[in-house]
XYZ file of C-alpha atoms in Angstrom:
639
model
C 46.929 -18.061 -30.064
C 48.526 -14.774 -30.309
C 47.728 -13.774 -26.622
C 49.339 -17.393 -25.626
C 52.554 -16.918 -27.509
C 52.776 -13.036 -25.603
C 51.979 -15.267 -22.419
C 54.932 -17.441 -23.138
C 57.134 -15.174 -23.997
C 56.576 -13.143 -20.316
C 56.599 -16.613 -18.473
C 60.087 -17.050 -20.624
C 61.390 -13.808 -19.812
C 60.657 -14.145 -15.608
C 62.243 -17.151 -15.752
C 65.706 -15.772 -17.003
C 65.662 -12.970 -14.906
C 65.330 -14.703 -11.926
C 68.602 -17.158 -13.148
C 70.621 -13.825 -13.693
C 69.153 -12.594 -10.263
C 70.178 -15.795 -8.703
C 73.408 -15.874 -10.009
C 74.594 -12.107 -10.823
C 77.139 -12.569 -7.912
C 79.170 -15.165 -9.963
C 79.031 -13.496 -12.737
C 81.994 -11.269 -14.135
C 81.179 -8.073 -15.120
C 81.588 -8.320 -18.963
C 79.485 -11.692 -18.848
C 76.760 -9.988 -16.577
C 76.494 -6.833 -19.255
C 75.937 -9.306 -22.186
C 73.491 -11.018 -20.352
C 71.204 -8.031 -19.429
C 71.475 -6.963 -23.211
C 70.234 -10.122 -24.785
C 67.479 -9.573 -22.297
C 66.706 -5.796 -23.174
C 67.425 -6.843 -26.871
C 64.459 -9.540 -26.609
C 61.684 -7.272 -24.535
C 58.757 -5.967 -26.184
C 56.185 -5.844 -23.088
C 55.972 -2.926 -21.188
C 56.102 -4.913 -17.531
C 59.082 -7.356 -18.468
C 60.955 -3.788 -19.348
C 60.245 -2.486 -15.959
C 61.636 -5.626 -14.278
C 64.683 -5.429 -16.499
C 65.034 -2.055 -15.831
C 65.131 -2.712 -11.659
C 67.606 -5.534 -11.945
C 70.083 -2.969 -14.045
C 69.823 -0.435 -11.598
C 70.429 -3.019 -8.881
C 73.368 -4.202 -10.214
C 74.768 -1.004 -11.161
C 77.834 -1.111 -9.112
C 78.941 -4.414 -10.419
C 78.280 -3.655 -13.995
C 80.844 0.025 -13.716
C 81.437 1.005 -16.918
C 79.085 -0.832 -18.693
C 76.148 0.642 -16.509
C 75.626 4.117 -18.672
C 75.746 1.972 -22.431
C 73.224 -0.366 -20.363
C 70.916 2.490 -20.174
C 71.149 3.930 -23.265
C 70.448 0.629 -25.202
C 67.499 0.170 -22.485
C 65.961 3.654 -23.397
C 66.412 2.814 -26.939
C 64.511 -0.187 -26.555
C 61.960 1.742 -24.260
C 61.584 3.940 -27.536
C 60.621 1.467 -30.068
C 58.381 -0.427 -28.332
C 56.169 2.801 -27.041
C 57.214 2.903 -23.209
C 57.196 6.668 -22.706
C 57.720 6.208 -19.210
C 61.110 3.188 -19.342
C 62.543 5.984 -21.979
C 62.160 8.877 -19.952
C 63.615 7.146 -16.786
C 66.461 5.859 -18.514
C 67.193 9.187 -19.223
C 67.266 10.726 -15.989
C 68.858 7.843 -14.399
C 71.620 8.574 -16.968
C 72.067 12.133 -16.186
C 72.722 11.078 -12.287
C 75.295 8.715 -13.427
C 76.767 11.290 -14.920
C 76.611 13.918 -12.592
C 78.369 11.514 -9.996
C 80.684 11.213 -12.589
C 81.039 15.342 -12.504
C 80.149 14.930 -16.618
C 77.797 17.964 -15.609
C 76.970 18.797 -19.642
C 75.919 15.148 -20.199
C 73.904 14.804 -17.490
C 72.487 18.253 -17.993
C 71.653 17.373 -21.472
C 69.733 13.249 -20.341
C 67.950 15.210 -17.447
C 66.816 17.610 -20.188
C 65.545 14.474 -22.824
C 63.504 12.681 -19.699
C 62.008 16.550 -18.868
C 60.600 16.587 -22.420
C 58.998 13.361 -22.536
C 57.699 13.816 -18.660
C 56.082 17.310 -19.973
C 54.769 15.833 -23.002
C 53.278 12.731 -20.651
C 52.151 15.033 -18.237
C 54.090 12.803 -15.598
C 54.219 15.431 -12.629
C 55.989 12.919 -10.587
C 59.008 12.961 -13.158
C 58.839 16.148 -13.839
C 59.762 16.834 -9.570
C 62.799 14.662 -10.042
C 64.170 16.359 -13.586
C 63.564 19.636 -12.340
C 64.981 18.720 -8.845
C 68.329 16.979 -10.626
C 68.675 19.995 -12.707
C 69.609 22.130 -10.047
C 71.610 19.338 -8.948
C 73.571 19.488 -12.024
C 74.028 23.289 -11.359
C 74.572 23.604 -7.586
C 77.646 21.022 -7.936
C 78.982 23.638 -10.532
C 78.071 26.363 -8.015
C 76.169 28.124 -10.475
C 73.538 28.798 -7.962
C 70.986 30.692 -9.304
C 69.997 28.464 -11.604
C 70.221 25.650 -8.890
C 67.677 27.583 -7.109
C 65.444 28.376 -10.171
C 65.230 24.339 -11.051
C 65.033 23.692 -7.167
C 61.576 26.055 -6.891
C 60.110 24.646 -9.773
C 60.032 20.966 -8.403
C 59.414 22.746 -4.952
C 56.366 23.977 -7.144
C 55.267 20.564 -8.175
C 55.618 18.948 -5.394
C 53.243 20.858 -3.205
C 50.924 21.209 -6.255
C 50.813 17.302 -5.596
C 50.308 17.186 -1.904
C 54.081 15.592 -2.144
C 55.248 16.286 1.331
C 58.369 13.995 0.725
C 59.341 15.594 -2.752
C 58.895 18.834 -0.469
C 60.781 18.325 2.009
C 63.622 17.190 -0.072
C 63.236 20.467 -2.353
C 63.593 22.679 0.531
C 66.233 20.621 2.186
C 68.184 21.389 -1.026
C 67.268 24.776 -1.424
C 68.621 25.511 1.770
C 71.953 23.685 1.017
C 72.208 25.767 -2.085
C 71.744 28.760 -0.109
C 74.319 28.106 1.962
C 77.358 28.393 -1.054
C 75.527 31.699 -1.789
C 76.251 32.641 2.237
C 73.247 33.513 2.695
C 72.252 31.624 5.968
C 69.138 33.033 7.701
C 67.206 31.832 3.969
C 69.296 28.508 4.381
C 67.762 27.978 8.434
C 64.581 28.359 7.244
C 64.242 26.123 4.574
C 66.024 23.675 6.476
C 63.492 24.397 9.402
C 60.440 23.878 6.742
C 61.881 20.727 6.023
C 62.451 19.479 9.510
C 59.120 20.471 10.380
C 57.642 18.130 7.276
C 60.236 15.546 7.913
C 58.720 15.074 11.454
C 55.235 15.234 10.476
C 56.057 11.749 8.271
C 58.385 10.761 10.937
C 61.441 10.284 8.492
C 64.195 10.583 10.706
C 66.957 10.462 7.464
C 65.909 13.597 6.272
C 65.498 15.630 9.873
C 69.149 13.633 10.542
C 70.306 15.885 7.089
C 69.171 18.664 7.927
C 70.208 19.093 12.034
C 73.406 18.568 10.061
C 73.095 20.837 7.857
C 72.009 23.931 10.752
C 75.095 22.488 12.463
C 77.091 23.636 9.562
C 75.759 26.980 9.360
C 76.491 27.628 13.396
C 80.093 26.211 12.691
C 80.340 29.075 10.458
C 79.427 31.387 12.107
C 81.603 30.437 15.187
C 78.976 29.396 17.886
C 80.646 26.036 18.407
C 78.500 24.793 21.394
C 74.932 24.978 18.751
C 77.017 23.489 15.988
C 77.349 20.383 18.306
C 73.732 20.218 19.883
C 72.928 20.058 16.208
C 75.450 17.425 14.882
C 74.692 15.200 18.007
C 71.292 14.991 17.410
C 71.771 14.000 14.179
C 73.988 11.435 15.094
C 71.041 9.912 17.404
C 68.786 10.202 14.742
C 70.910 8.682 12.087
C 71.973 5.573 14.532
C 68.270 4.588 14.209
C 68.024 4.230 10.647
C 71.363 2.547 10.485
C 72.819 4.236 7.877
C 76.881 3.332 7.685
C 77.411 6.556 5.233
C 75.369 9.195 7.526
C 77.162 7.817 10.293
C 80.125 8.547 9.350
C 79.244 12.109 8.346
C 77.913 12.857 11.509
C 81.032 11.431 13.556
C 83.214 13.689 11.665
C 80.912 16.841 12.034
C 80.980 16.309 15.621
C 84.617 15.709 15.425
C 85.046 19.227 13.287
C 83.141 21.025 16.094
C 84.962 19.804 18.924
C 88.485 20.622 17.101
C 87.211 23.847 16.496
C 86.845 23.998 20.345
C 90.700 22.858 20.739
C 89.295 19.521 22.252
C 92.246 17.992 20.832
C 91.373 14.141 22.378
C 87.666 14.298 21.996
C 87.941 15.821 18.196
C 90.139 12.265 17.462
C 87.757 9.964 19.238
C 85.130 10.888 16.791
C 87.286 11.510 13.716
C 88.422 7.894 14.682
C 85.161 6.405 14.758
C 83.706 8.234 11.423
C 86.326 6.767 9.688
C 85.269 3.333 10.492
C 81.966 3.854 9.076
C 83.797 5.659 6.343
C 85.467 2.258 5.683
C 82.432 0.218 5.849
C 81.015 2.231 3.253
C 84.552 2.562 1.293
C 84.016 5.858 1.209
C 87.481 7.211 0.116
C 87.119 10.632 -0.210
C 85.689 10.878 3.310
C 88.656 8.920 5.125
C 90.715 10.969 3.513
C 89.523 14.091 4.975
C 89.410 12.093 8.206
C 93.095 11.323 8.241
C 93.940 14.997 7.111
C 92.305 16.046 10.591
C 93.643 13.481 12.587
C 97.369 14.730 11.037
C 95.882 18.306 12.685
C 95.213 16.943 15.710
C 98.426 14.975 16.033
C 100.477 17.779 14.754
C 99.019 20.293 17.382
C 99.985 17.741 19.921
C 103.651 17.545 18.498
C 102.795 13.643 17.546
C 104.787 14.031 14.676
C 105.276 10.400 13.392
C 101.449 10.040 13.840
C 101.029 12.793 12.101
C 103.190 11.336 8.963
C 101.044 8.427 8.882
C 97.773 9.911 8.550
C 99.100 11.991 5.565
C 100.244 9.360 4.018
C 97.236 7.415 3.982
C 95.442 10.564 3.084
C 97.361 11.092 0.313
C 96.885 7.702 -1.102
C 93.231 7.372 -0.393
C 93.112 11.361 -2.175
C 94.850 9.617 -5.224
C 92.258 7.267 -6.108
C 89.461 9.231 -6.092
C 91.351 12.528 -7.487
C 90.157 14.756 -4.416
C 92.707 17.873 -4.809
C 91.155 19.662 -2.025
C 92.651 16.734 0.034
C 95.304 16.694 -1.531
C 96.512 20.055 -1.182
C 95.539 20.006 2.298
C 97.579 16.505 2.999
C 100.597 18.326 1.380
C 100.117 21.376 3.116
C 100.262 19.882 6.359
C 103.387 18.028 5.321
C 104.607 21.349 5.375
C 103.436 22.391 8.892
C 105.183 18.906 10.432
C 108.654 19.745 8.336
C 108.329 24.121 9.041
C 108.497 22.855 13.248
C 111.342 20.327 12.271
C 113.490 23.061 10.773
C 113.331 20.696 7.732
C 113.009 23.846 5.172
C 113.692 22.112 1.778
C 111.266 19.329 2.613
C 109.030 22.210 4.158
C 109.436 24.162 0.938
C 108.682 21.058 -1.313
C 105.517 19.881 0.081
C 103.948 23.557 0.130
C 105.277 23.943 -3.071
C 102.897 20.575 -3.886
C 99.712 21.846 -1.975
C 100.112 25.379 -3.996
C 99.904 23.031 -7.487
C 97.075 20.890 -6.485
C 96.092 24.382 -4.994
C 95.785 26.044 -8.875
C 94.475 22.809 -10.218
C 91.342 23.477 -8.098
C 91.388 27.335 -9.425
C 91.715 25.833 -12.938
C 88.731 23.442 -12.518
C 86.404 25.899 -11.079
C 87.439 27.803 -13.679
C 86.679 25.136 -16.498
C 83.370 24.125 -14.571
C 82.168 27.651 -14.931
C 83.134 27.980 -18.386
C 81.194 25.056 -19.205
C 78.314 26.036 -16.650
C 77.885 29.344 -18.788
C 77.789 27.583 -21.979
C 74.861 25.405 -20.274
C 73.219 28.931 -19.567
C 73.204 29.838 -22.763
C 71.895 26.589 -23.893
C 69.299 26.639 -21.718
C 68.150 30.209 -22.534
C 68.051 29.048 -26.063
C 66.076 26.321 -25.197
C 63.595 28.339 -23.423
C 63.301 31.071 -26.216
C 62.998 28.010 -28.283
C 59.947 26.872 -26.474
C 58.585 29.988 -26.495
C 58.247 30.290 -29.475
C 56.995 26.848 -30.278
C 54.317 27.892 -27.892
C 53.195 30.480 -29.023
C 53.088 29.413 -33.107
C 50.575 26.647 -31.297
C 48.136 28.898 -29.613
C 47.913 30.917 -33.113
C 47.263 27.997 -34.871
C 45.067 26.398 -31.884
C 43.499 30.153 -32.590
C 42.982 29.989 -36.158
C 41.764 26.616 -35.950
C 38.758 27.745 -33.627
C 38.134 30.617 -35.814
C 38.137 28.790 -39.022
C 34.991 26.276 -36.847
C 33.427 29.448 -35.867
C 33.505 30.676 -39.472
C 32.035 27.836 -41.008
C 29.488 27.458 -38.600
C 27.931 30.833 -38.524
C 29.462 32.647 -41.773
C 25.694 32.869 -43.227
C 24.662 35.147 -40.067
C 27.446 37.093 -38.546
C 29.794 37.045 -41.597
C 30.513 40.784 -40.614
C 31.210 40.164 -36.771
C 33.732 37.130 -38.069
C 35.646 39.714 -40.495
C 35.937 42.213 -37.347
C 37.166 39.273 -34.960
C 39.813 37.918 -37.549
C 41.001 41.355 -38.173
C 41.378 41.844 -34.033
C 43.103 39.018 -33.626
C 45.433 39.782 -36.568
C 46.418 42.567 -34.725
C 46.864 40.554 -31.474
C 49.292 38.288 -33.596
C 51.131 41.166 -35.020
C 51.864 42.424 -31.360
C 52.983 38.708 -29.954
C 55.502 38.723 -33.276
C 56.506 42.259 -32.279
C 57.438 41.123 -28.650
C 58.957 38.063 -29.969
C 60.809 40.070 -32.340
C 62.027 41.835 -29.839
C 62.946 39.448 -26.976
C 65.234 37.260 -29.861
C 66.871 40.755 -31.165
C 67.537 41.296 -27.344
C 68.576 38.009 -26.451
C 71.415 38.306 -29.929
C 73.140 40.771 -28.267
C 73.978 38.249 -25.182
C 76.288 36.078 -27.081
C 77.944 39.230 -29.292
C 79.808 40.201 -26.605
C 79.895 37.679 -24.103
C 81.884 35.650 -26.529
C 84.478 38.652 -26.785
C 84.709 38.448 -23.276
C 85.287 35.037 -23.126
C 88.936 35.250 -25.109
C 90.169 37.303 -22.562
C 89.614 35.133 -19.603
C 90.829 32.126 -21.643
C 94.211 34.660 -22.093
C 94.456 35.443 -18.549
C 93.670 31.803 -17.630
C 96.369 30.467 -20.111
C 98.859 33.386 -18.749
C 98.841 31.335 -15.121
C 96.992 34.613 -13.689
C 94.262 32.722 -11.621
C 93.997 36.097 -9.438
C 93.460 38.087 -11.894
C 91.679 35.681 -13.804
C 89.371 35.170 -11.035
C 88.415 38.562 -10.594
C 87.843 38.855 -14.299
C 85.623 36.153 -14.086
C 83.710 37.186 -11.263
C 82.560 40.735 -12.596
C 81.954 38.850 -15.938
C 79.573 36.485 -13.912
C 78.111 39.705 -12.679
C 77.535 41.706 -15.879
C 76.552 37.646 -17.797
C 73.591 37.383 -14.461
C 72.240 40.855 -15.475
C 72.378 40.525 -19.356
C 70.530 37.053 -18.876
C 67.541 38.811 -17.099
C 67.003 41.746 -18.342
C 67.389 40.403 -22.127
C 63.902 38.882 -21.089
C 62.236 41.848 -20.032
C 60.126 44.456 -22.130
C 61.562 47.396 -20.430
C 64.504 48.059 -17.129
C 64.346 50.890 -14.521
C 67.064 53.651 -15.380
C 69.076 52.877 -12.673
C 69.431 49.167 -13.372
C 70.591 50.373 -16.945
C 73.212 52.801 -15.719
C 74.198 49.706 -13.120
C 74.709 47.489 -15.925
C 76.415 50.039 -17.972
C 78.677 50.739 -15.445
C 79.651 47.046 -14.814
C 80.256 46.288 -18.543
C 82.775 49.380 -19.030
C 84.750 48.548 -15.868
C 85.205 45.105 -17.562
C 86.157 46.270 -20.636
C 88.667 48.523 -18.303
C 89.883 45.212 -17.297
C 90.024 43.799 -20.334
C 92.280 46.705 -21.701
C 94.008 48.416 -18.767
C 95.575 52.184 -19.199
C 93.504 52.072 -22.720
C 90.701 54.412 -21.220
C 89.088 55.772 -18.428
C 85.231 56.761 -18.144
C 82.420 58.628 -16.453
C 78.411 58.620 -16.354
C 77.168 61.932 -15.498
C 73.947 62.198 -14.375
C 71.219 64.579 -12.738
C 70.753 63.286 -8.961
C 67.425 64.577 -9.535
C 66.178 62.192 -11.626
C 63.869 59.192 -10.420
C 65.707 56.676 -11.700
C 64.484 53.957 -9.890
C 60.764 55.016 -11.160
C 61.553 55.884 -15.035
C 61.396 52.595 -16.956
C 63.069 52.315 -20.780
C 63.874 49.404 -23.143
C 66.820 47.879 -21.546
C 70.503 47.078 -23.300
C 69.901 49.937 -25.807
C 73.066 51.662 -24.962
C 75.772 49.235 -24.593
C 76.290 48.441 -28.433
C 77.502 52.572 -28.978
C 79.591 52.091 -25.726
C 81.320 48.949 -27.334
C 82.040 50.647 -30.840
C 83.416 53.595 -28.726
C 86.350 51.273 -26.778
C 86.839 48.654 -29.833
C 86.835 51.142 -32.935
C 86.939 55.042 -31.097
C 89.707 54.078 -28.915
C 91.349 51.497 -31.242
C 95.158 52.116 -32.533
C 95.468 55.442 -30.824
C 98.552 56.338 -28.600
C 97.121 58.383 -26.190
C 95.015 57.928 -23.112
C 90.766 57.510 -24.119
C 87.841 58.810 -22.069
C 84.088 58.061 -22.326
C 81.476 60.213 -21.182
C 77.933 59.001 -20.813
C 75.403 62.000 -19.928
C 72.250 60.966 -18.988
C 69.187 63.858 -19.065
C 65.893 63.363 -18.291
C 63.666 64.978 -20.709
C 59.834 63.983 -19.586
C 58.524 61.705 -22.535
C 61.880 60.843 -22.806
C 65.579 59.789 -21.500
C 68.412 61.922 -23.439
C 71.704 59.334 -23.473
C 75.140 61.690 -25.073
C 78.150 59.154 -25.164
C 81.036 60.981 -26.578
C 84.433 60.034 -26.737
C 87.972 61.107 -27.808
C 88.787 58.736 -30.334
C 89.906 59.038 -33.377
C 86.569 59.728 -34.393
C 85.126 58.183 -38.172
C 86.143 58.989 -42.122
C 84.039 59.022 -44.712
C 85.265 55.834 -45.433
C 84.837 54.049 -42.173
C 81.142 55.573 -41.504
C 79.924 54.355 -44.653
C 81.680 50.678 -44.473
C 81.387 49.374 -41.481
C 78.098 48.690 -39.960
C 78.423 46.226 -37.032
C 76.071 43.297 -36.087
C 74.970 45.131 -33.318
C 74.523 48.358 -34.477
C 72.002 46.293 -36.901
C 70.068 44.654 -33.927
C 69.729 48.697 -32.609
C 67.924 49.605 -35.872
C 66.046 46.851 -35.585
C 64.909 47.297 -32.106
C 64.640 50.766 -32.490
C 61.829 50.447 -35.347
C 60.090 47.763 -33.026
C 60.086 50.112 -30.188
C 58.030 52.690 -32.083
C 55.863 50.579 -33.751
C 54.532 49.041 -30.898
C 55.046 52.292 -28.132
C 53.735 54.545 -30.619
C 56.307 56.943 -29.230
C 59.324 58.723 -31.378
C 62.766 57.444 -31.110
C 65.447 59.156 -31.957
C 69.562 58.624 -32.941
C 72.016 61.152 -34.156
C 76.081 60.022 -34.606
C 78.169 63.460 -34.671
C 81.666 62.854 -36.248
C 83.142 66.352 -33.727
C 86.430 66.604 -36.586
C 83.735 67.678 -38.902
C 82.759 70.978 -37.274
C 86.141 71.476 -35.429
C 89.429 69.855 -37.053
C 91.249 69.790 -33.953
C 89.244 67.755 -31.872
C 88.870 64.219 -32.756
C 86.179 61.706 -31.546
C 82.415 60.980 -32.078
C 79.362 61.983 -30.151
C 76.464 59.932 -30.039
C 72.630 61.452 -29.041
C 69.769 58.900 -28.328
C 66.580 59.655 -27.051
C 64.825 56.779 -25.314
C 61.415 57.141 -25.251
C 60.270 56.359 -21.587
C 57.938 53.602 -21.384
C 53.776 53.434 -19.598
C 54.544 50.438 -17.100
């Protein structure tokens, strides 16, 4: 009886979707949304969930703003009734929505939800596409070495799986990723892998991409006449699979290559003709950048009044999709048509336009970094999270199989069990120790990153993008470095005195005409050999510039002398400040002068090897010098 009813309710539940799928068209949006949530509301079978599931996505377009709550209630559903695999799709179906959207935390945080439960279902398949949207998520944020990171790891699956597909498309967006990093022999030979793979299956789409992608990279680089062997071919390849959208691409590389050329009448021809397949597809942003050539083309042909009416539909086709890039472009050419007129105010007016839209850009890549770096840190979290999560398991997973052991032979070998428990005590001991020491390492990231961070958000708020963006850059610099060698055991000498270097020049930024600095060390050393515990240093150099140099009226200077000493690394840092009281030494005892102590203790516990710190107030044996000298020895570490 029971199996009937089930039976019933299936035969039920095919027969409504079909009347929605025969009648979605007529439907208005708000009526076709309540419809597919009675129907998620009244599933309970894992195959009537999948079918509901297909006829969301297909309808995704019509449903707009009700597609992402459609989801969500779906992978709630998908929860309570056990369907591990209609949850974790949801999910990662509602990070792409909203990294189309350019929501690039949300969909970095529903990519991450339908990762877990793909892991925890052992769902390689999934796993390919989270890891492969993840670097999605951080390529469009042009935070590319993550990109590439997430990008290997699904390139990883996927030929782990004999995936040539999932490959192909991994190393087709590898190569694109390499590309924003400039560096484009890497990007022509994943693209090459790809092509080679994507003619083995014969799937013309994805050798199509790519030719257009090598295109690219020879349009670059200046070598006009490859560019367009490339972008033709892709063309050809695209008009057999009759794709309206790649079409359209490909006419407007082609017509980029031959205005690059000064080809004036050819370079419109195609421009033209992608923005027909543009329309077809009503892809906006694309005819807009279409019309902003043809105003190029028509402008270096003194067209003027053509010109004009390209811009203006490029302006209003830039307006509804909110593509400042075209935008400032559109107005900038404006200024161009009025600058040959002798219109100057006009001239003047529209530049004065293209350079607004122009900082709005600077202030969104600024904002998109911002909140890329807070995603790093997230996801560094995450991971040390994991880690540790891991690790707890395998001790218990350990102690479990030596508690069976135990009570299996405890009458015979009760002494070999006491000797194995008390080995593996040790082993734990040393897994704490590192673990100890990677989270102590990892605390000092965000202590002063996040000082950092209020001094961009000054320069940003001050309208200085230039300086701004320099700021930001060395900060991405120093933030890359911190990230990976906080998760290493030990750094070569040189890498240390390379990241020490970088962090006082951008505290020199941060507080210009405040101080000036040198390292001093012996070019005999082997620093590239010599490998010590790595971001020891930096907390004495910040107490130096924020407490030495701190409220004094005359110029500071830092000295960092660096002696090799065999079993060890001798590091001096003394400065001219206005050195400690009595008062001061004994009261204040910073955060990270707390994670050194701590560290330091680690260090020789595990190395076995002394480590030494001495802080010299210099107004104690001399009253008329002021400042502080610091003397570490860092023991050097067996590699």
């Amino acid at each position: 009886m029971k199996h009937e009813l089930h039976l019933l309710k299936y035969v039920l539940f095919l027969f409504l979707l079909f009347e929605l799928e025969t009648k979605a068209d007529n439907l208005s949006e708000k009526r076709l949304a309540d419809s597919l949530r009675a129907i998620v509301n009244a599933q309970t079978i894992p195959d009537s969930l999948e079918s509901t599931f297909e006829q969301i996505r297909k309808q995704r377009k019509k449903l707009g703003e009700d597609y992402i709550p459609l989801l969500k209630q779906y992978a709630e559903r998908a929860q309570s009734t056990g369907y591990a695999k209609g949850e974790m799709k949801a999910y990662d179906f509602i990070g792409l929505q909203y990294r189309y959207n350019e929501n690039y935390k949300e969909a970095y945080e529903y990519h991450n939800k339908s990762l877990a439960i793909a892991i925890q279902e052992k769902d390689s398949t999934q796993m390919f596409y989270n890891y492969n949207n993840l670097g999605q998520v951080f390529r469009k944020q042009d935070v590319t070495d993550l990109a590439i990171d997430y990008f290997h790891k699904a390139l990883a699956i996927s030929d782990a799986i004999g995936n040539l597909k999932s490959s192909s498309y991994s190393m087709n967006a590898l190569g694109t990723t390499l590309i924003l990093q400039k560096d484009y022999e890497r990007a022509l030979s994943y693209f090459q892998q790809s092509s080679d793979i994507a003619r083995q299956r014969n799937d013309m789409r994805t050798l199509a991409y790519n030719y257009g992608s090598i295109g690219e990279i020879f349009l670059i680089k200046e070598q006009n006449d490859s560019a367009m062997h490339y972008f033709q071919t892709s063309r050809d390849l695209l008009a057999e699979t009759g794709s309206d959208e790649g079409m359209g691409v490909a006419e407007h590389l082609i017509g980029r290559a031959y205005l690059a050329n000064g080809e004036y009448d050819k370079a419109k021809e195609r421009f033209e003709q992608a923005l027909i397949f543009h329309q077809k597809s009503d892809d906006l942003r694309y005819q807009s950048y279409c019309n902003c050539y043809l105003s190029e083309i028509a402008i270096a042909q003194k067209d003027y009044p053509t010109a004009l009416h390209h811009l203006d539909l490029a302006i209003s086709q830039a307006q509804k999709v909110s593509s400042l890039k075209n935008l400032m472009t559109a107005y900038s050419n404006y200024a161009e048509i009025h600058k040959k007129q002798n219109r100057w105010e006009e001239a003047y007016a529209a530049m004065h336009k293209s350079h607004t839209y122009k900082d709005s850009i600077i202030n969104e890549a600024n904002n998109k970094t911002i909140q890329a770096l807070e995603i790093r840190f997230e996801t560094q979290k995450k991971e040390q999270h994991i880690e540790l999560l891991t690790t707890e398991n395998e001790l218990k997973n350990q102690r479990l199989r030596a508690g069976i052991v135990l009570l299996a032979v405890l009458l015979l070998i009760i002494v070999m069990i006491l000797y194995i428990l008390q080995i593996r005590r040790k082993q734990a001991l040393l897994v704490q120790n590192d673990l100890q020491q990677k989270v102590l390492r990892s605390q000092m990231n965000p202590h002063f990153i996040f000082n950092v961070l209020g001094s961009i958000q000054n320069y940003i708020m001050g309208n200085d993008t230039k300086k701004a963006a320099s700021y930001l850059a060395q900060f991405a610099s120093l933030t890359r470095s911190t990230l990976e060698y906080s998760a290493s055991e030990s750094i070569a000498l040189r890498d240390e005195i390379k990241m020490l270097s970088n962090y006082m020049e951008l505290e020199k930024m941060r507080k210009p005409g405040k101080f000036d600095f040198e390292i001093i060390t012996d070019d005999k050393q082997e620093a590239d050999f010599i490998q010590i515990p790595p971001m020891v240093i930096q907390p004495f150099i910040e107490n130096a510039i924020k407490h030495g140099f701190n409220n004094i009226d005359y110029q500071g200077k830092l000295t960092v002398k660096i002696t090799d000493k065999n079993q060890w690394i001798e590091f001096i840092i003394e400065d001219n400040g206005k050195g400690m009281t009595t008062n001061s030494a004994l009261g204040h005892r910073s955060m990270a002068m707390q994670i050194f102590e701590k560290r330091r203790k680690l260090i020789q516990q595990k190395h076995k090897k002394e480590f030494t710190f001495e802080l010299i107030n210099l107004q104690d044996s001399n009253p008329s010098v002021t400042g502080v000298r610091i003397v570490i020895n860092i023991p050097v570490l067996d590699v």
